Structure formats: structure tokens, C-alpha cells
Short mmCIF file of C-alpha atoms and ligand atoms in Angstrom, two decimals:
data_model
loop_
_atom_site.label_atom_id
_atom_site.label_comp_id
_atom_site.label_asym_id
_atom_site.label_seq_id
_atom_site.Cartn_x
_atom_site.Cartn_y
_atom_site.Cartn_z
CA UNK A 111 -63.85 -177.96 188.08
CA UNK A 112 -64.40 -178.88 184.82
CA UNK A 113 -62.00 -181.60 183.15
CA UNK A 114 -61.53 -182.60 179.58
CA UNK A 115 -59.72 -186.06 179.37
CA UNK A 116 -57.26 -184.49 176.16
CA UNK A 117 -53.33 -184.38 176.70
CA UNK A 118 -53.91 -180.42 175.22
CA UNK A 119 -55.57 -179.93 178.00
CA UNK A 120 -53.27 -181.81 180.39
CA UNK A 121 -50.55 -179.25 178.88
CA UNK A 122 -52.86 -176.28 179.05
CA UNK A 123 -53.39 -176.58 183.47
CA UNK A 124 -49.35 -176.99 183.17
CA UNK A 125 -48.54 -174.11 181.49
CA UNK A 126 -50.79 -172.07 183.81
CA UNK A 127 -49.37 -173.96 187.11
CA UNK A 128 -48.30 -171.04 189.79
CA UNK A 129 -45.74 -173.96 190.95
CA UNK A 130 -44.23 -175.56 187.43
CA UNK A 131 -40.74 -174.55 188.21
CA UNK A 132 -40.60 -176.10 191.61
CA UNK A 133 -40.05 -179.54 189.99
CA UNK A 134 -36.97 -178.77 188.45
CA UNK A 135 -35.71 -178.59 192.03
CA UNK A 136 -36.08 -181.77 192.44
CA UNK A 137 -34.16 -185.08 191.20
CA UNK A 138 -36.39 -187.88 190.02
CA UNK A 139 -36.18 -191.59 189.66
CA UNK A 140 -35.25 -191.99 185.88
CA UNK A 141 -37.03 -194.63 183.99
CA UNK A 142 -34.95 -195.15 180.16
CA UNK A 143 -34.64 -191.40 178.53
CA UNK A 144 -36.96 -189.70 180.79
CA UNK A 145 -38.37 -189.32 184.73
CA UNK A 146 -40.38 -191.86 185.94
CA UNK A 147 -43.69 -190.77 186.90
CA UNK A 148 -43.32 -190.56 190.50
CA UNK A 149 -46.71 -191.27 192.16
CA UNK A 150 -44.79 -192.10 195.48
CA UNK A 151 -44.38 -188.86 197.59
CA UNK A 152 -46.68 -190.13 199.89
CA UNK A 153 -44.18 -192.73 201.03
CA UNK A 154 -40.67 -191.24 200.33
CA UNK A 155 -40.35 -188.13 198.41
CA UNK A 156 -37.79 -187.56 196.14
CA UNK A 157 -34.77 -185.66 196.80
CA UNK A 158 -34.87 -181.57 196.54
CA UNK A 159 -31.61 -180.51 194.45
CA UNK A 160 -30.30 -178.30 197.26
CA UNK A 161 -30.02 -180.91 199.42
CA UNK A 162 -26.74 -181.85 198.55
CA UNK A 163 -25.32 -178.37 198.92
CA UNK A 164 -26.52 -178.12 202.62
CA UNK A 165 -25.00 -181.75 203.75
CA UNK A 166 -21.75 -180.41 202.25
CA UNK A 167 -22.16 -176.94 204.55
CA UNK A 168 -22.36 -178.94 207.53
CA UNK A 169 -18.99 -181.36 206.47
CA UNK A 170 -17.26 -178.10 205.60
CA UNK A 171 -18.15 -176.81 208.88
CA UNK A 172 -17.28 -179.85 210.69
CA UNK A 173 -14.19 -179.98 208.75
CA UNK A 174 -13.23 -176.75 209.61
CA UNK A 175 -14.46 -175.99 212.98
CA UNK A 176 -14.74 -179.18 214.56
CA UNK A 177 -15.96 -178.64 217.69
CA UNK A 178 -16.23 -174.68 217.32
CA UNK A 179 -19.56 -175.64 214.28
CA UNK A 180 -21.64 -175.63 217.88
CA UNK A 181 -21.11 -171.52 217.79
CA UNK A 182 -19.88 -170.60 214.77
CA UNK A 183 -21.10 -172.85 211.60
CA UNK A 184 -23.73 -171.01 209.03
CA UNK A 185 -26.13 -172.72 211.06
CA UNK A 186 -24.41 -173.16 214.78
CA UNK A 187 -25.49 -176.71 215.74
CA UNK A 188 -26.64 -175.59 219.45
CA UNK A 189 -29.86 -174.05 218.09
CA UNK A 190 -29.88 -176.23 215.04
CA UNK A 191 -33.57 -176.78 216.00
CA UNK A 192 -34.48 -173.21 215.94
CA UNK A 193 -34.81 -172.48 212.45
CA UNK A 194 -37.45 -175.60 211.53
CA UNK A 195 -40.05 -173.32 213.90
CA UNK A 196 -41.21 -170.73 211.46
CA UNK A 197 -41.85 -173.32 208.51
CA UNK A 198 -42.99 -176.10 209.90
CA UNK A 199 -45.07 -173.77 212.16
CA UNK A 200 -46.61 -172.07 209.09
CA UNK A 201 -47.10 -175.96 207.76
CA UNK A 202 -49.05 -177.18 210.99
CA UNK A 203 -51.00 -174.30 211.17
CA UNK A 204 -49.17 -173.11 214.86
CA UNK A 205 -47.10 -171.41 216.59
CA UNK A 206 -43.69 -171.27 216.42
CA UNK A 207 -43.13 -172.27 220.01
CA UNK A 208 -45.76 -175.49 219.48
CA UNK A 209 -43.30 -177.21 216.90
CA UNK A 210 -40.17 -179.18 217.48
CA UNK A 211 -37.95 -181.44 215.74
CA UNK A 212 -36.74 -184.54 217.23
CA UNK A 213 -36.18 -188.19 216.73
CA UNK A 214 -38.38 -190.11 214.68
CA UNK A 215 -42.04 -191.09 214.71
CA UNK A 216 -42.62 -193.75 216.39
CA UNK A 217 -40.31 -192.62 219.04
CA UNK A 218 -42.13 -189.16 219.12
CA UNK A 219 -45.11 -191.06 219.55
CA UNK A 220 -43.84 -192.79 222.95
CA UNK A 221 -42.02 -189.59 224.20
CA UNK A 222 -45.61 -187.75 223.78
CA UNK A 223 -48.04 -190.68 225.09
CA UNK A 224 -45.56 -190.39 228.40
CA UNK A 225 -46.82 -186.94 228.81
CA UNK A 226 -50.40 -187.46 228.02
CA UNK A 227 -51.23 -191.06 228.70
CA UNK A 228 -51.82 -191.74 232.88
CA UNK A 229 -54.15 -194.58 232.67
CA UNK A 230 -56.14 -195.00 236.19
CA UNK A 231 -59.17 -196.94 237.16
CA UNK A 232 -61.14 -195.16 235.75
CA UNK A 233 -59.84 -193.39 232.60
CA UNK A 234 -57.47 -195.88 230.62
CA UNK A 235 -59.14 -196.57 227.09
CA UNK A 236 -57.85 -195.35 223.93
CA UNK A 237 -59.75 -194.83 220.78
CA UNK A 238 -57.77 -195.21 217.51
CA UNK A 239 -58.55 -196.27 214.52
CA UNK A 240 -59.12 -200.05 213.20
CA UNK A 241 -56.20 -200.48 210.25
CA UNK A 242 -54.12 -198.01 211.53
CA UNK A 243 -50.23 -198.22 210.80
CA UNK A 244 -48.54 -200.83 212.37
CA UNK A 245 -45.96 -199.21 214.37
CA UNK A 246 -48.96 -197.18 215.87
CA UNK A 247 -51.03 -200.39 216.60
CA UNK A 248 -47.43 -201.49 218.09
CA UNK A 249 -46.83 -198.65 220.12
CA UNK A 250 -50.18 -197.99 221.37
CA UNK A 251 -50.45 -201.98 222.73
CA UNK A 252 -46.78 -201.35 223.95
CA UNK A 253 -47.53 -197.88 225.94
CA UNK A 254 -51.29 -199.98 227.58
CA UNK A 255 -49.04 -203.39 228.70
CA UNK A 256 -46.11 -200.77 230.02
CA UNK A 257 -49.00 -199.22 232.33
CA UNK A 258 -49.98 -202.59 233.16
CA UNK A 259 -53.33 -202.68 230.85
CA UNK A 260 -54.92 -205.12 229.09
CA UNK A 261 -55.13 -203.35 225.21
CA UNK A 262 -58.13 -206.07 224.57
CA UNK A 263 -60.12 -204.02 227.12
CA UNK A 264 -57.94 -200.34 226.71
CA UNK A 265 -58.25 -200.06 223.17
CA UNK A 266 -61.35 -199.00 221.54
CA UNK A 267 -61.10 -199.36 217.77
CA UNK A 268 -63.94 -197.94 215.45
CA UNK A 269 -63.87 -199.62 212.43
CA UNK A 270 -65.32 -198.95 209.44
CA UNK A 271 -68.81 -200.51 208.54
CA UNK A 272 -69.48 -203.57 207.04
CA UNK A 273 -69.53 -203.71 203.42
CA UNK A 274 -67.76 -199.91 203.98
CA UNK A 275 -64.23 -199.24 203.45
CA UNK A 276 -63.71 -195.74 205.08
CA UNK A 277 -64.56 -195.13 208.87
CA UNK A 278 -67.43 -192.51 209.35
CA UNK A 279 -66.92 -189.58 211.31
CA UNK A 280 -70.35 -189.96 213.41
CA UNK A 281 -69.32 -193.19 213.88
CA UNK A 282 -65.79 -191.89 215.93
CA UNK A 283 -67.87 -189.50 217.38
CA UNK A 284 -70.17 -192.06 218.79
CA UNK A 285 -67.35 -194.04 219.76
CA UNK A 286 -65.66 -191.31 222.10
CA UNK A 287 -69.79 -190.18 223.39
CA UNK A 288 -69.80 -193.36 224.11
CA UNK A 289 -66.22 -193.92 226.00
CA UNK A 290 -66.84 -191.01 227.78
CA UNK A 291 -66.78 -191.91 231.29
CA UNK A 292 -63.59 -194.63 230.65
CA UNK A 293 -61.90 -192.44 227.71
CA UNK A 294 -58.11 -190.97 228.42
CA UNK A 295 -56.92 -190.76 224.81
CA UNK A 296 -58.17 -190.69 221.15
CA UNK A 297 -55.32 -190.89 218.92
CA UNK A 298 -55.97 -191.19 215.37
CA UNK A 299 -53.74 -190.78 212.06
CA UNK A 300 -55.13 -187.96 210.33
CA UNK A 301 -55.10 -189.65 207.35
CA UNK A 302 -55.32 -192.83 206.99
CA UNK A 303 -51.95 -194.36 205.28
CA UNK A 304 -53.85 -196.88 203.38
CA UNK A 305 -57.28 -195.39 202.30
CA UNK A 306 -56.43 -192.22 202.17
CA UNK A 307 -59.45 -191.09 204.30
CA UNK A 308 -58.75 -187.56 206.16
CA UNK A 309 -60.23 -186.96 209.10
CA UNK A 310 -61.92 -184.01 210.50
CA UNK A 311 -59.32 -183.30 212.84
CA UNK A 312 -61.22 -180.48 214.71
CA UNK A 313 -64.62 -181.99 215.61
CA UNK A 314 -62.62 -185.46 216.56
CA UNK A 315 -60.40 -183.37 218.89
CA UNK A 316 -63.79 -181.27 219.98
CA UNK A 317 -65.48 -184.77 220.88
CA UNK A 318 -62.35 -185.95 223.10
CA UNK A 319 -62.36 -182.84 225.03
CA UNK A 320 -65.92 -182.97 225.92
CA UNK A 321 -65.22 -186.49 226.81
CA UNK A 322 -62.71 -184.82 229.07
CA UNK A 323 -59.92 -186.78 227.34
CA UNK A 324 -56.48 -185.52 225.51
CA UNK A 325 -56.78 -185.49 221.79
CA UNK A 326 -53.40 -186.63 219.72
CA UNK A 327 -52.79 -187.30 216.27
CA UNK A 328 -50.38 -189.00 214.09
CA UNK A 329 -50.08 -186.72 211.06
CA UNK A 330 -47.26 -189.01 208.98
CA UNK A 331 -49.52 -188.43 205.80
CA UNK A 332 -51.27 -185.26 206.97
CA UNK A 333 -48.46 -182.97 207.09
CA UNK A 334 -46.68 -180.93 204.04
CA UNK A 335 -50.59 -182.44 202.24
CA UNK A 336 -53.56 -181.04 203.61
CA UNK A 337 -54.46 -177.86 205.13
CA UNK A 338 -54.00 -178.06 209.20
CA UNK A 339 -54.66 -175.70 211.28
CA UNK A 340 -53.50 -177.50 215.09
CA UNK A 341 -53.57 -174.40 217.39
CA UNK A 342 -56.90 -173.07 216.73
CA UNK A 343 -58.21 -176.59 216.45
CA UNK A 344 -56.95 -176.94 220.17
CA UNK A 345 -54.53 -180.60 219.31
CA UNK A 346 -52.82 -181.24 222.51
CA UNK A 347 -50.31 -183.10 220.70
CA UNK A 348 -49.34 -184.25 217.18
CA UNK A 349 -46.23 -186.23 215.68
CA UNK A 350 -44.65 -186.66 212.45
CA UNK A 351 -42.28 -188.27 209.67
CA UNK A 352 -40.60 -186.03 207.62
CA UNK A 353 -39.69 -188.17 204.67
CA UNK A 354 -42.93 -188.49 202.89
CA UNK A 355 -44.27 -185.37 201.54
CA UNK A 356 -42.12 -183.10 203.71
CA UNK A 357 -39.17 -184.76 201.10
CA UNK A 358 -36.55 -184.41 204.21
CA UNK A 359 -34.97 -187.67 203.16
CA UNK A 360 -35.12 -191.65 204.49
CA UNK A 361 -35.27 -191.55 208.70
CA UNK A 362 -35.30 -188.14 208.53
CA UNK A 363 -35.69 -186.20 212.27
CA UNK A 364 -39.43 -186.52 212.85
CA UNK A 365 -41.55 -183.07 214.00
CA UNK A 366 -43.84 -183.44 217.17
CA UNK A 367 -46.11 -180.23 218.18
CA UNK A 368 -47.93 -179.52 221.57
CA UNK A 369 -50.19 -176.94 222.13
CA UNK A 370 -48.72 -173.87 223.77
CA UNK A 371 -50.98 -174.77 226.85
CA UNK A 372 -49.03 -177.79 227.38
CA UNK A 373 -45.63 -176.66 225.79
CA UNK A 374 -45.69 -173.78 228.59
CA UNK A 375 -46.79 -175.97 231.19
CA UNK A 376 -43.59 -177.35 233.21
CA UNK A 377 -45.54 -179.62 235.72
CA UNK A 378 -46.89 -181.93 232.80
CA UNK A 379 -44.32 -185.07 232.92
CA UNK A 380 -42.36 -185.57 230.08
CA UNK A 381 -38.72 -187.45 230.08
CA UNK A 382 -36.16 -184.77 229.92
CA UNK A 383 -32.21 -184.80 228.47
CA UNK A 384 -30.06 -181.86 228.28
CA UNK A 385 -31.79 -180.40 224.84
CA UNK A 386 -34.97 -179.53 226.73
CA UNK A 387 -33.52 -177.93 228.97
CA UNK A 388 -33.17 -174.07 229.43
CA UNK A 389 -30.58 -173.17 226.98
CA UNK A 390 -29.82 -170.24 230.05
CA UNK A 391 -28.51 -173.14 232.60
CA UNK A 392 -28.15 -176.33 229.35
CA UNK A 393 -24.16 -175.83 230.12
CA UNK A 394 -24.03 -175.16 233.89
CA UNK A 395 -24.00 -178.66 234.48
CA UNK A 396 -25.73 -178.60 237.71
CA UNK A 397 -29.23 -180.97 239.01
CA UNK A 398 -32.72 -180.19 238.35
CA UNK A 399 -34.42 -180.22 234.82
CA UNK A 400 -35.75 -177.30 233.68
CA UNK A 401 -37.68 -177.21 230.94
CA UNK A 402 -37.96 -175.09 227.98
CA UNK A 403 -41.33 -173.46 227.64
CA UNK A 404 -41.98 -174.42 224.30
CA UNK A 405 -42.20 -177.98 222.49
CA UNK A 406 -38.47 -177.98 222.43
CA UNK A 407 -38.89 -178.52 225.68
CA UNK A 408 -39.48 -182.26 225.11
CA UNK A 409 -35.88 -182.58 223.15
CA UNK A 410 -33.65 -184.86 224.52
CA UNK A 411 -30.54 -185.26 222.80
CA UNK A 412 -28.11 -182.53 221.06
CA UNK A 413 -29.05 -181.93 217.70
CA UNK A 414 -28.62 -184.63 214.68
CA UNK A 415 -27.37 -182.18 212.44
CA UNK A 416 -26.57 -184.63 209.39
CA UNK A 417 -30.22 -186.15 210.17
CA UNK A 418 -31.62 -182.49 210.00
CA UNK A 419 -30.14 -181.12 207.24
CA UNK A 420 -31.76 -182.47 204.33
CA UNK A 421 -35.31 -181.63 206.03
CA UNK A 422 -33.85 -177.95 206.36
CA UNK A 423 -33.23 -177.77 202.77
CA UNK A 424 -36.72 -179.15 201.78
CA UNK A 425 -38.89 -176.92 204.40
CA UNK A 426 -37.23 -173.96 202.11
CA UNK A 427 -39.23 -175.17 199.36
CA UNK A 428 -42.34 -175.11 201.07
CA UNK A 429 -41.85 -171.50 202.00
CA UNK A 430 -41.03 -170.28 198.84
CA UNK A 431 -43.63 -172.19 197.46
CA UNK A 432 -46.26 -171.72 200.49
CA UNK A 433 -49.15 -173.72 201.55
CA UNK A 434 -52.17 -171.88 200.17
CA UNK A 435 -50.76 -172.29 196.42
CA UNK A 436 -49.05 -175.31 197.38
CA UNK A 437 -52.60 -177.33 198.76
CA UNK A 438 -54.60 -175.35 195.72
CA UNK A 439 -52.57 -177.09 193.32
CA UNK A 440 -52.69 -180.47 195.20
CA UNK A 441 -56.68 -180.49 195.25
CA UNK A 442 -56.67 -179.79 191.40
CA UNK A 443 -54.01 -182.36 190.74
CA UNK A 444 -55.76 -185.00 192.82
CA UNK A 445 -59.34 -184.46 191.28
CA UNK A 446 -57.51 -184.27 187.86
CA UNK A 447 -56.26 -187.96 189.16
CA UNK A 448 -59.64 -188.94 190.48
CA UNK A 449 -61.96 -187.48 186.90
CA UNK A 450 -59.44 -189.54 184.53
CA UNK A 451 -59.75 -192.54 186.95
CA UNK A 452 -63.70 -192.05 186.55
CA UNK A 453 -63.49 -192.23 182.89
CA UNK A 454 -61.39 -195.11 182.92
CA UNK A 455 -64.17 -197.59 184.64
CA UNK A 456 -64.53 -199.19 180.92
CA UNK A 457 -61.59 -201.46 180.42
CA UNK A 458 -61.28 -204.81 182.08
CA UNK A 459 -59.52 -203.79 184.95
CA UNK A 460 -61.49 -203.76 188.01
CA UNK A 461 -60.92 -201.27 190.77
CA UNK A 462 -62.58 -198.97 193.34
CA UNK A 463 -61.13 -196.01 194.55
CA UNK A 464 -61.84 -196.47 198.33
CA UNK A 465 -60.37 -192.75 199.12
CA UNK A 466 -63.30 -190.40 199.78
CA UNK A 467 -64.31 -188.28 197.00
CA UNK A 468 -65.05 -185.38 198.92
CA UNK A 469 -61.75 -183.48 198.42
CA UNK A 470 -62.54 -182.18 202.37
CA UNK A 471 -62.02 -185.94 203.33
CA UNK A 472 -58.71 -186.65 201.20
CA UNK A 473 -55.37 -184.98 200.53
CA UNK A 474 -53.53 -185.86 197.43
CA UNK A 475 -53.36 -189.34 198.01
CA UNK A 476 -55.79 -191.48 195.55
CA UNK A 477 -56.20 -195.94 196.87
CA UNK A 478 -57.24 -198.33 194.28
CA UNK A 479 -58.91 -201.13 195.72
CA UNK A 480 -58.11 -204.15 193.48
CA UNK A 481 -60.22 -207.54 194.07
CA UNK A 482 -58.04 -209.37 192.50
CA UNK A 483 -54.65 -209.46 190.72
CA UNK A 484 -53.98 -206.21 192.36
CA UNK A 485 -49.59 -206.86 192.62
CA UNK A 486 -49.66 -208.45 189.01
CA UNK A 487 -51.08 -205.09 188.03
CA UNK A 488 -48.66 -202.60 189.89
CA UNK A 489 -45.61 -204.43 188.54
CA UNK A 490 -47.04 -203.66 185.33
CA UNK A 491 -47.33 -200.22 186.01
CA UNK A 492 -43.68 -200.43 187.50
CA UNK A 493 -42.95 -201.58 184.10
CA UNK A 494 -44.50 -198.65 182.41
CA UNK A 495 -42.77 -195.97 184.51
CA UNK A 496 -44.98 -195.22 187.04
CA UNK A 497 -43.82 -195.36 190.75
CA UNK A 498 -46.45 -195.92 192.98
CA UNK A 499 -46.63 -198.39 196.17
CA UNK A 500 -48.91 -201.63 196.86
CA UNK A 501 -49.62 -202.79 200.33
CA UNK A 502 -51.88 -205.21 201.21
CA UNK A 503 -54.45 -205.86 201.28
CA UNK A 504 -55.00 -205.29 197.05
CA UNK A 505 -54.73 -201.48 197.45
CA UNK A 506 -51.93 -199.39 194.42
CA UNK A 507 -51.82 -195.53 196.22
CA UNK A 508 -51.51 -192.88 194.09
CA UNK A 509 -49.93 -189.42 195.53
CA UNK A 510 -49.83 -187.02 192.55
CA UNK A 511 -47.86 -184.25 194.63
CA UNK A 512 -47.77 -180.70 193.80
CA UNK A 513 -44.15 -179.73 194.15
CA UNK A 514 -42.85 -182.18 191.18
CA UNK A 515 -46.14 -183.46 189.95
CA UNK A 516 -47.94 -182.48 187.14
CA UNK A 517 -50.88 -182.35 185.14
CA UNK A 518 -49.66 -184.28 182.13
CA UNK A 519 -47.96 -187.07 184.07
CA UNK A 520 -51.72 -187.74 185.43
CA UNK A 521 -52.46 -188.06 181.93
CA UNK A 522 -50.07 -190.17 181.13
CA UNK A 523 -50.70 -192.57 183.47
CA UNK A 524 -54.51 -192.31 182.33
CA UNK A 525 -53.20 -193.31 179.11
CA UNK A 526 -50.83 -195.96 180.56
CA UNK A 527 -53.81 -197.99 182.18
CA UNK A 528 -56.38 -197.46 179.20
CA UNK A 529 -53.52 -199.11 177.52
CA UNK A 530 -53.04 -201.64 180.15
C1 PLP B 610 -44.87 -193.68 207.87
C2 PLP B 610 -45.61 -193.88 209.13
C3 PLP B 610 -44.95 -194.29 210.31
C4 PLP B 610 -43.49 -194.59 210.32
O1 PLP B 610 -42.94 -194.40 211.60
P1 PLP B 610 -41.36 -194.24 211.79
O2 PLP B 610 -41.19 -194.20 213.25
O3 PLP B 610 -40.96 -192.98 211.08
O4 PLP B 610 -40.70 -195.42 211.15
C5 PLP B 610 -45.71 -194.43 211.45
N1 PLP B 610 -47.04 -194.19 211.45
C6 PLP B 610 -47.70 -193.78 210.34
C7 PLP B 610 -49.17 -193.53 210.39
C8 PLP B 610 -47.00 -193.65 209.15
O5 PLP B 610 -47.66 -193.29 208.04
#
């Protein structure tokens, strides 16, 4: 792609963007006259304008139909769960019977290492990554001391290499070669929240299955961002947030996915409640759990509508929208991002971008690695108008997004830190 650093320009990839009028659909964080340039997505994203109709639906219907919403509201509450399959399915790159909603995250993350985590003897390590998210770290440790491991000897971290801020994919894949005889589990964030770094999903999840271990993956900035494709890549088992680029709103219902091998397969142990059961015999009332045969099987509890609904709204979006135009504009908008930052290199600042630069390895998510001064600096940009997130240690991310993003807000904030 070739980039001119000009504003004209800027307003010229705009103009031609399949997606411009998607942002008007959205409400964004004003800063004095105009939006703030909202660089955040990656950590909340902003609130789609129909959500507000669709929470009022659901109080009308409650108002109205109380108890009688279960059959009758616009969207009857018992299969409430029903209609995130097509787009979420069309988002994870699966079937419509591998996706569910449910809880949240972290709790998805428990429900599913129940079902694929049996530590014995002789299988019980776990290969994640070093730096990963803290409630992962958490729960992983958590899940090893519950089955009455030690996670200094059942967790396998691969780090990245000295001097190196990224982890390198021969380097997992000599990890799990390695493993092999102990390995039960590698579970990995597909991208990483803080560098950015994307793995490659399929060879990772290739590697643990020759290892003859399960392959699950925490997708919390992988999904709604970069191009996934879980069923053919044979995942057993992913898990998701839904309110960072998915824009479903704060603690929105998280999404899990199992492959239809193990969605179909009744005899693999999961922890059941009345929602995963057979919506046939749900209301008989009577002993023995029967699963569904899909990855709604693993739902517990009766639908949280008003924790639901704003994720409905947003997965519209995405349809209308759709991924292929949807993950075309994010590549251009990030590498728009990542040429500016390039020509920026001048001033006195001093950063790296530690995010790959292979757009294969990255979605839209861009870290600056400061040295120093690296909070003084993003309240400075917080100053300026730009919304974007600092976590330690000394990294500002940057998630340009392509639904409300565009071209000449890059700029801006190209001109923003020449200035700064
Ligand atoms: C955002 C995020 C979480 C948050 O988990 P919740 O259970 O939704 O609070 C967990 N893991 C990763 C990798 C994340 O990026």
C-alpha cells in the first residue's frame, strides 16, 4: 500500500471507505465541540446507537408480558441465545451449533477447562503464554491447585526472548514438541492484550494435537478483529468478552465455542444447569441431564436478557457490515496507523512499536513501547483528545477500529504527536 503522510490524502481513503457510514451508528466520547478520537475499541467499544432501542424492547416486553416475554416478546427470552449463532458464527469462522453465549470470560474460561482439563500423572502441564492477562494467569493457577497441582511444575510458559518483546512462533512450537509426553493443554490468547502479537492460531492448535493434547484459546482481543476461521482450524475450545471490539457493552454475556466434535459429544464432562439441557425435556422437571448437542449445551442459567441485549444490537452491525470488508478496512487503517508512526521517529519522543509489523501477526491493535515517561505522555494525549489506554509496563495501545474509525482521525493523531 502506498501512503502519503497529507491530510488530502487522509480525506481521499475516507471518502472511498466501503464502511464510512457505519460510524454514525455509533455514539462517541465527546471531547469540547467535537468526538474524541477514540483509539480504545480494543478495551471497551463505544456504544452502537441502536442499542438503546433494543434495551427499551425488552422493558416494554417485560412491562407488558411479564412472565408471558419467555413465549411471546419480539425476541421470546427462552431461546434468547438462539439468534447470537448465525453472527457470531460467521465472526468465529464456525458453525452455528459451535457458538454459545454465556456468562463472562473468565467464567467461560473455568466452565471450559472443566471439560478439557483432567490432569493425571502423566499429562498435567499447560503451555500458555508468559504476560498473559491476569485473570488468565489467575484462572489457569486456580484450575492446576483445584486438581491438586503444583502450577510451578504444571505450567509451561514460553516467553519471549531476551532482548525480544514478542514470543516467536517456533519458539511455542518447540515448547509443546518439547512437552509432548507431559502436555494436556496449550491455551494461549490469540492476541496478546498488551503487544498486540497474533498468533498463528492453526499451526499452534496443529502442534497440540500432535502432542496429543486439547488446544484452547482465549480470543478477548481476537474476536470481531482478525480473520478466524476455528472449525476448519480444528479449536477444541475458545472463549470470549464481548465488550471490546464486539461493542456489546461493559460485562457484557461473554461467547465460548467448541468444536462440533465436542459440542455433539454428551460423554465429555461439563457442569450442567437447566439451559443446557434439551429444550424437549428443559420443563419436565424430572432427573438426569441431558445435554444439548451443540455448545449451548454448556449453558447453565436462563438467559440474561438485559446482559444480552446490547451485544444483540451490536452483532447486527457486523452483519450488515460483514467481516471480509469489515477486516479489509481494519488492515488498511492499522498500516495507515503504523506508516504515520514510521515517519514520526524524528521528534524527541522515544518509542518502539513492539506489535509485529507483519499485518498476518497483528489485528488493529498498534503498542508503543515507551522507555520512559510513557503515563506523562498518554495524559497528554488524553489532553489532546485522543482516547487510548496505558498499562504497564510503559506501553500506550492504539486500536484504530474500522466500524467508527477513520482515516483522518489517524492523521490527526499523527499530527497531534508531531506536535507533542
Ligand atoms: C479483557 C480480557 C479478560 C477479561 O475477562 P472478564 O472475565 O471478561 O473480566 C480476560 N482475558 C483476556 C485475555 C482479556 O483480554
Amino acid at each position: 500500500m502506498a501512503f502519503e503522510p497529507t491530510l488530502s490524502f487522509a480525506r481521499q481513503k475516507d471518502a472511498q471507505d466501503p464502511l464510512k457510514n457505519f460510524r454514525t451508528r455509533f455514539h462517541l466520547p465527546q471531547h469540547g465541540d467535537r468526538d474524541a478520537i477514540y483509539f480504545c475499541g480494543n478495551s471497551l467499544g463505544p456504544q452502537p446507537k441502536e442499542t438503546e432501542a433494543a434495551v427499551r424492547q425488552e422493558l416494554a416486553d417485560w412491562r407488558h408480558l411479564a412472565v408471558g416475554g419467555y413465549l411471546h416478546a419480539k425476541d421470546p427470552w427462552l431461546y434468547y441465545q438462539h439468534g447470537f449463532r448465525r453472527p457470531l458464527a460467521a465472526i468465529a469462522g464456525c458453525l452455528e451449533e459451535e457458538v454459545t453465549v454465556m456468562n463472562a470470560l473468565t467464567v467461560n474460561l473455568h466452565l471450559l477447562m472443566l471439560s478439557f482439563y483432567h490432569p493425571d500423572r502423566e499429562r498435567y502441564t499447560i503451555i500458555m503464554e508468559a504476560g498473559a492477562f491476569p485473570s488468565d494467569q489467575y484462572a489457569i493457577e486456580t484450575q492446576v491447585r483445584f486438581h491438586g497441582f503444583d502450577p510451578e511444575d504444571a505450567i509451561v510458559e514460553v516467553a519471549p526472548r531476551e532482548g525480544e518483546k514478542t514470543i516467536r512462533k517456533e519458539d511455542i512450537l518447540e515448547t509443546i514438541e518439547r512437552q509432548k509426553d507431559t502436555l494436556a493443554l496449550v491455551l494461549l490468547g490469540g492476541i496478546n492484550y498488551y503487544t498486540g502479537q497474533l498468533f498463528d492460531i492453526r499451526a499452534i492448535t496443529e502442534a497440540a494435537h500432535r502432542a496429543g493434547a486439547f488446544a484452547g484459546w482465549d480470543l478477548a482481543h481476537a474476536i470481531g478483529n482478525v480473520h478466524l476461521q476455528l472449525h476448519d482450524w480444528e479449536v477444541d475450545f475458545a472463549v470470549w468478552c464481548s465488550y471490546k471490539y464486539l461493542n456489546g457493552g461493559p460485562g457484557a454475556v461473554g461467547g465460548a465455542y467448541l468444536h462440533e466434535r465436542w459440542a455433539r459429544d454428551s460423554s465429555l464432562i461439563r457442569l450442567g444447569g437447566w439451559w443446557g439441557n434439551d429444550e424437549k425435556t428443559r420443563f419436565k422437571m424430572e432427573k438426569g441431564f441431558v445435554p444439548k448437542p451443540d455448545a449451548s449445551g454448556w449453558n447453565q442459567s436462563t438467559a440474561q436478557v438485559f446482559n444480552m441485549v446490547a451485544l444483540k444490537a451490536s452483532l447486527r452491525i457486523f452483519e450488515e457490515a460483514g467481516m471480509e470488508r469489515l477486516l479489509g478496512k481494519s488492515r488498511e487503517l492499522t498500516a495507515w496507523l503504523s506508516f504515520l508512526l514510521s515517519q514520526s521517529q524524528t521528534g524527541q519522543i522515544r518509542f518502539q512499536v513492539i506489535t509485529p509489523d507483519d499485518p498476518a501477526r497483528r489485528g488493529a491493535q498498534l503498542s508503543l513501547f515507551f522507555p520512559e515517561r510513557g503515563p506523562d505522555f498518554h495524559e497528554k494525549l488524553t489532553a489532546a483528545g485522543i482516547i487510548a489506554d496505558y498499562r504497564e509496563p510503559g506501553v500506550i495501545r492504539l486500536a484504530p477500529a474500522p466500524l467508527f474509525n477513520t482515516f483522518e482521525e489517524v492523521y490527526r493523531f499523527y499530527r497531534i504527536l508531531l506536535e507533542l
